[in-house]
Short mmCIF file of C-alpha atoms in Angstrom, two decimals:
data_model
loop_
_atom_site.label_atom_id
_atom_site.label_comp_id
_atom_site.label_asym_id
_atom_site.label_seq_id
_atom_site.Cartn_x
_atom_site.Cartn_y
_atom_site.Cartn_z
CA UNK A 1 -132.61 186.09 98.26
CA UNK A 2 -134.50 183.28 98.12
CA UNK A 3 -137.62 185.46 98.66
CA UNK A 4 -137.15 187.42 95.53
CA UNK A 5 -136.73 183.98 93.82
CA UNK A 6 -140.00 182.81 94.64
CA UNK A 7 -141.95 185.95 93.56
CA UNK A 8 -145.07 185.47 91.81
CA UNK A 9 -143.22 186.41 88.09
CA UNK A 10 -140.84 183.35 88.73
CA UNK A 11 -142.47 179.94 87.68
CA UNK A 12 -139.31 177.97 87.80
CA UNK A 13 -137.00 177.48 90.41
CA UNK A 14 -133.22 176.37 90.07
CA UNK A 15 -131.56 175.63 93.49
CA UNK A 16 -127.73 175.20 93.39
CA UNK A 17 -126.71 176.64 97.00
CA UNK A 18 -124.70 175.01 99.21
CA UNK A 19 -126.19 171.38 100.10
CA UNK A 20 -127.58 172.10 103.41
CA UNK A 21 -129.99 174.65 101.91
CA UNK A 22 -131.46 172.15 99.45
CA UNK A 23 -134.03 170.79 100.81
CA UNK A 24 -135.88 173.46 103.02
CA UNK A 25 -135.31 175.62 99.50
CA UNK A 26 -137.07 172.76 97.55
CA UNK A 27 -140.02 172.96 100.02
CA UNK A 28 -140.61 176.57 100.26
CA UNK A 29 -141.09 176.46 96.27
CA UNK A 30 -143.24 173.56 95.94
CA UNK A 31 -145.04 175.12 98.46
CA UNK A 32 -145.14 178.23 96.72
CA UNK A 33 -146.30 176.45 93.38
CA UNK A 34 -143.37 177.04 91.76
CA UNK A 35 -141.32 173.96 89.21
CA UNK A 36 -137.92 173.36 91.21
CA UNK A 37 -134.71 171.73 89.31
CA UNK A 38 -132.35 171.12 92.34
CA UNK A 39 -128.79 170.53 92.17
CA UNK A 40 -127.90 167.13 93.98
CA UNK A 41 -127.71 165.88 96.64
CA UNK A 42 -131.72 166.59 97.25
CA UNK A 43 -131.37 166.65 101.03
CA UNK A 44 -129.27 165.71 103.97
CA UNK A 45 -131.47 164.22 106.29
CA UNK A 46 -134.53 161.58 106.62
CA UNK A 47 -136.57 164.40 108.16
CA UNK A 48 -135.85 166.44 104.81
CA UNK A 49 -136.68 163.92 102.63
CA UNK A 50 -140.07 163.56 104.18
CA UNK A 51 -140.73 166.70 104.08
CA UNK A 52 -140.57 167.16 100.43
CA UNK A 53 -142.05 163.92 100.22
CA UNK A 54 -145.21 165.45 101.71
CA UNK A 55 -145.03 168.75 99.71
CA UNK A 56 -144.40 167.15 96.57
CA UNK A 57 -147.59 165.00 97.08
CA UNK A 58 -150.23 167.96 98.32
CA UNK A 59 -148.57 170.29 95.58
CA UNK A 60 -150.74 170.76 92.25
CA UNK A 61 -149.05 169.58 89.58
CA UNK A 62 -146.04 169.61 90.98
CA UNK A 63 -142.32 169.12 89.09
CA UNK A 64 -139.59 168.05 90.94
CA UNK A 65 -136.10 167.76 89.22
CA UNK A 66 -132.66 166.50 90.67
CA UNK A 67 -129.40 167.55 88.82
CA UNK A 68 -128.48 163.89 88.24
CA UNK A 69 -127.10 164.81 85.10
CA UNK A 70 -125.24 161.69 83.76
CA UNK A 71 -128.19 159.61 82.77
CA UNK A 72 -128.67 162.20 80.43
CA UNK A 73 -125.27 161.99 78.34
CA UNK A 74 -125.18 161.22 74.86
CA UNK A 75 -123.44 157.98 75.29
CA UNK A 76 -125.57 156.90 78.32
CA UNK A 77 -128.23 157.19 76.11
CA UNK A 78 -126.16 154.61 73.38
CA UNK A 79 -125.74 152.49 76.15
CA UNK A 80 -129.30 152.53 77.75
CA UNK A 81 -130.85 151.90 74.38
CA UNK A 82 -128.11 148.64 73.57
CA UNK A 83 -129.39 147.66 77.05
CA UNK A 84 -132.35 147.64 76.72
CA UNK A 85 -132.46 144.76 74.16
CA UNK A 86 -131.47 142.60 76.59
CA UNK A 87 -133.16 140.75 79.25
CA UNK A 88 -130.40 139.16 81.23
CA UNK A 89 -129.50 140.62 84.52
CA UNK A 90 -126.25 142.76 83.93
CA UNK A 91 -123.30 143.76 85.99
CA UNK A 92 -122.52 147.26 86.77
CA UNK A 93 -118.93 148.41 87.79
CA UNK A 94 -118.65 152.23 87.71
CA UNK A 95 -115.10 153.49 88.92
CA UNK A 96 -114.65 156.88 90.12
CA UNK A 97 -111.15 158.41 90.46
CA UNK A 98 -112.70 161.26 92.58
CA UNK A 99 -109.49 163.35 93.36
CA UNK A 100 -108.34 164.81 97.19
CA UNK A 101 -110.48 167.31 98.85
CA UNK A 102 -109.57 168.34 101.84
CA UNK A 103 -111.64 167.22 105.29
CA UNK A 104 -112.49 170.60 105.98
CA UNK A 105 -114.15 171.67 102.78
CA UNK A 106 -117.13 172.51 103.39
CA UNK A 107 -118.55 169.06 101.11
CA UNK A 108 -116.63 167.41 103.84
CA UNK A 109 -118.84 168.71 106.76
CA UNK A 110 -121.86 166.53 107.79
CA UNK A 111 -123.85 169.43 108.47
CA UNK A 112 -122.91 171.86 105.44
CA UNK A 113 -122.16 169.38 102.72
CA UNK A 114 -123.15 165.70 103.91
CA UNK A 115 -119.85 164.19 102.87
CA UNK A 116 -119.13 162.36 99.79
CA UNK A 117 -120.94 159.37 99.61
CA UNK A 118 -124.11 161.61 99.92
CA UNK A 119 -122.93 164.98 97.76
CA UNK A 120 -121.11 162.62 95.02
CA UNK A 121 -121.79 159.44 94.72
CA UNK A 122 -125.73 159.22 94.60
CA UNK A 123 -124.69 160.27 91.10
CA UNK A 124 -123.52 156.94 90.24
CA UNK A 125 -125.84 155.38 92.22
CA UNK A 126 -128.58 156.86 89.87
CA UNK A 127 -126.57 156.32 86.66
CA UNK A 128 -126.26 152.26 87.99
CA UNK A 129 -130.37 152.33 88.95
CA UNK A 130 -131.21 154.34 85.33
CA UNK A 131 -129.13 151.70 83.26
CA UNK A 132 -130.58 148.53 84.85
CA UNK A 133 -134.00 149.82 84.85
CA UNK A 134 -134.70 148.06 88.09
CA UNK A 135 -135.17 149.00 91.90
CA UNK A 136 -132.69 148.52 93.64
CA UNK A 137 -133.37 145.95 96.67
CA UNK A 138 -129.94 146.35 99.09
CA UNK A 139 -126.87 148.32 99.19
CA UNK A 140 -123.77 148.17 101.70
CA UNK A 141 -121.17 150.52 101.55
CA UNK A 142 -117.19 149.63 102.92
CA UNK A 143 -114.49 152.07 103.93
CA UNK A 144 -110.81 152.20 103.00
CA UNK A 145 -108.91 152.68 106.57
CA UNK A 146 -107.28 155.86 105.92
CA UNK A 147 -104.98 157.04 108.19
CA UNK A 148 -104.40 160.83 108.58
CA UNK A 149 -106.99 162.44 106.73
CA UNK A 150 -110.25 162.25 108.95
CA UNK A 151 -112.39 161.92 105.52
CA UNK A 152 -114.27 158.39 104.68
CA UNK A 153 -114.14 159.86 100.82
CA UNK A 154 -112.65 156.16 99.73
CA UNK A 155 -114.90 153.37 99.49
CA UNK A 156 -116.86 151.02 97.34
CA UNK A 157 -120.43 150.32 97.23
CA UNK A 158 -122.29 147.50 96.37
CA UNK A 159 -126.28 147.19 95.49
CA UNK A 160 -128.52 144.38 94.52
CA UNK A 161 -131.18 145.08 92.04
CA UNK A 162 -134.98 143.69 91.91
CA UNK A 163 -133.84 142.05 88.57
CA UNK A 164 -131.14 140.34 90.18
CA UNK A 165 -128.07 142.81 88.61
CA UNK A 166 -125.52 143.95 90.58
CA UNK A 167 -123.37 147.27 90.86
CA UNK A 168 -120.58 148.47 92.02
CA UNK A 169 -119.31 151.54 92.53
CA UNK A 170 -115.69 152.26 93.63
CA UNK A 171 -115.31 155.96 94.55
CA UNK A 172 -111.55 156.48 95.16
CA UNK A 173 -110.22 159.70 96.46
CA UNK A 174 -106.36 158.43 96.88
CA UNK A 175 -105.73 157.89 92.61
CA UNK A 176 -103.54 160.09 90.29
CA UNK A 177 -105.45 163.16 88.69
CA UNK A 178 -103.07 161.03 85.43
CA UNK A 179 -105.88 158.66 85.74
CA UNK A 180 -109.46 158.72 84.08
CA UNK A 181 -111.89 160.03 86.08
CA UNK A 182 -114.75 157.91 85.40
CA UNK A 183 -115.39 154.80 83.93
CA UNK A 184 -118.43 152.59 83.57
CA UNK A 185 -118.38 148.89 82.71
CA UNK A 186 -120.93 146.51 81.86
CA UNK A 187 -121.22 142.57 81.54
CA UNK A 188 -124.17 141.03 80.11
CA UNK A 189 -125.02 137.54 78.34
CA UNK A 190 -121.46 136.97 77.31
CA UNK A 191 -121.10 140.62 76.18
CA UNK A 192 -119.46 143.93 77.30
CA UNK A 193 -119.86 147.63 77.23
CA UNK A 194 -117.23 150.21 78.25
CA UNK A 195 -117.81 153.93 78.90
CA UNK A 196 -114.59 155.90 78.80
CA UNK A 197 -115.07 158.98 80.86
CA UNK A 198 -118.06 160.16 78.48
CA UNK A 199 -115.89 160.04 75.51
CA UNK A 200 -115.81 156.50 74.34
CA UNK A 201 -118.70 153.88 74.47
CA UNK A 202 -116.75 150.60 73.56
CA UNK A 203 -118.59 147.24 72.72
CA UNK A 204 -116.93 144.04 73.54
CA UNK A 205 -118.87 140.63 71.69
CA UNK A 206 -121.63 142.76 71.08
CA UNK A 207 -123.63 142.31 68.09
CA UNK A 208 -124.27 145.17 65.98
CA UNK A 209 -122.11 147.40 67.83
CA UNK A 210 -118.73 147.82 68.55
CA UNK A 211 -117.64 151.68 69.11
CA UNK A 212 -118.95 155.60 69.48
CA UNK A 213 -116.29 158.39 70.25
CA UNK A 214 -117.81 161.87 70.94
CA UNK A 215 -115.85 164.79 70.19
CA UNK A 216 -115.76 165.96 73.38
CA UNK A 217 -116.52 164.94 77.06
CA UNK A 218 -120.51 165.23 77.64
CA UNK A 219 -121.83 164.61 80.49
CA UNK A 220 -125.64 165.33 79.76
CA UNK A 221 -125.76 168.32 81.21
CA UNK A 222 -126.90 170.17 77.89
CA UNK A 223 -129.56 167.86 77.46
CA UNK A 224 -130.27 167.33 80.71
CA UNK A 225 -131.24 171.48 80.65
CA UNK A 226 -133.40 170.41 77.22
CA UNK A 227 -135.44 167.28 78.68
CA UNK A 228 -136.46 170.08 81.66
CA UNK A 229 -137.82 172.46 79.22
CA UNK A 230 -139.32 170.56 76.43
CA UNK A 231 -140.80 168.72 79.78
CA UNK A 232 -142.32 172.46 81.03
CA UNK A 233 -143.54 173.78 77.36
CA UNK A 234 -145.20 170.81 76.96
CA UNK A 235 -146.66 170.35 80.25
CA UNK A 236 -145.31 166.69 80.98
CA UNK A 237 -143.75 165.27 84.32
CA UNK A 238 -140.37 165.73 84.90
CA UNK A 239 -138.13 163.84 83.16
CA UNK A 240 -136.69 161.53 85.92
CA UNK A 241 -139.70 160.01 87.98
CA UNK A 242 -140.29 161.67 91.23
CA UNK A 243 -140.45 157.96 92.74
CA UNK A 244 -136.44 157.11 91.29
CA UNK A 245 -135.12 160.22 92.78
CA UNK A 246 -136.89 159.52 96.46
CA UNK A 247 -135.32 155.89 96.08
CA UNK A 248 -132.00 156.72 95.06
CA UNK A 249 -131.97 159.76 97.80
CA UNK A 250 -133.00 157.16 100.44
CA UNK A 251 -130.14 154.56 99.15
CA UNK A 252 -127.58 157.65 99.86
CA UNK A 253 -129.30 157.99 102.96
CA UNK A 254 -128.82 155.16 104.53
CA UNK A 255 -125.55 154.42 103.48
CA UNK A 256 -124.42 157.35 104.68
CA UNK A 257 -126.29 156.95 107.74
CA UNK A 258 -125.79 153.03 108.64
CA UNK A 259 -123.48 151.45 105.72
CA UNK A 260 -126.26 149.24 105.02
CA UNK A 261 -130.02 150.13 102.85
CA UNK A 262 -132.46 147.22 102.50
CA UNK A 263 -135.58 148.11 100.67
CA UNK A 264 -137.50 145.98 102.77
CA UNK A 265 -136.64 147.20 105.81
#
């Protein structure tokens, strides 16, 4: 009841319904005053994201948090911080092997779930903007022709970043669940970095480092949970910047929309 939710007791919000109910949930608690963590993707729909847009901006003090939990992983935050001594533009390929879902689960349907490209994959898309610290400038998207399953849940996407990186991300649906299901890889100056499926951050030429295991798989969504409530005790923004979620939300957007996002359009 989402009523019951937003009662005056409750100052924090945590939205993880069904993806079609994000958005008009997110703007009924910022307009209610209340801090909202919602589970991605943030909306579904231009018309959505303008809407919280508009909210966000008249709220007071408003906080505004998207579940993109992967930038938030122990060895993202290795890798970030190795990044970050370097200035050359880097090179981003992040493969998913996504598994089969069927075309009518409810992810699958435009109206309930969005599909994919927009429920999944603005994940990586976030992880690829959070890493090269840059905007990114253009994205296309490409299709694999699959007959038989009336599902675009196989295709690659490309983007082009302000600081002249690129990324890549291939999000395959027709792999063997044998296979990893994510991996990250990064050239840079004559140097690589691996990430193995949050396990294994792997160094290739790269000075001062060349390896961190974990002892389990971590995604970040422990700390993720942390960074939103040290941010609320201590009164601070949220900790990915309301302007990086709108962007990478309007990147899924328009792929999802035309195949094609241009920030200068």
């Amino acid at each position: 009841d989402i009523e019951q939710a937003l009662d005056d007791a409750v100052d924090t919000v945590v939205i993880a319904t069904q993806h079609n109910l994000h958005a008009t949930q997110a703007v009924q608690a910022l307009q209610e005053g209340k801090h909202v963590f919602v589970e991605k993707p943030l909306c579904l729909s231009r018309e959505e994201l303008d809407a919280i847009q508009e909210d966000y901006l008249s709220a007071k003090n408003p906080f505004l948090m998207v579940g993109f939990n992967r930038r938030f992983a122990p060895l993202t935050q290795t890798l970030n911080e190795l990044l970050k001594s370097r200035s050359d533009p880097k090179s981003f390929i992040y493969t998913v092997n996504a598994g089969y879902i069927p075309p009518d689960h409810w992810t699958q349907l435009p109206e309930i779930g969005g599909g994919r490209l927009l429920g999944e994959a603005c994940h990586f898309i976030d992880l690829i903007r959070f890493l090269a610290a840059s905007p990114i400038e253009n994205a296309t998207v490409h299709y694999a022709q699959t007959s038989g399953t009336g599902s675009m849940d196989t295709f690659s996407i490309q983007l082009t970043l302000a600081d002249g990186s690129l990324g890549t991300v291939h999000y395959f649906a027709n792999g063997s669940k044998n296979f990893p299901k994510e991996r990250l890889d990064v050239f840079c100056g004559g140097s690589g970095l691996q990430l193995d499926n949050f396990r294994t951050l792997q160094g290739y030429g790269w000075q001062g480092f060349s390896k961190q295991k974990s002892s389990r798989q971590d995604k970040g969504h422990e700390m993720e949970m942390q960074s939103i409530i040290t941010s609320l005790t201590e009164g601070q923004p949220a900790p990915i910047p309301f302007s990086e979620i709108i962007e990478v939300t309007d990147v899924s957007l328009a792929l999802a929309e035309s195949g094609r996002y241009s920030a200068h359009r």
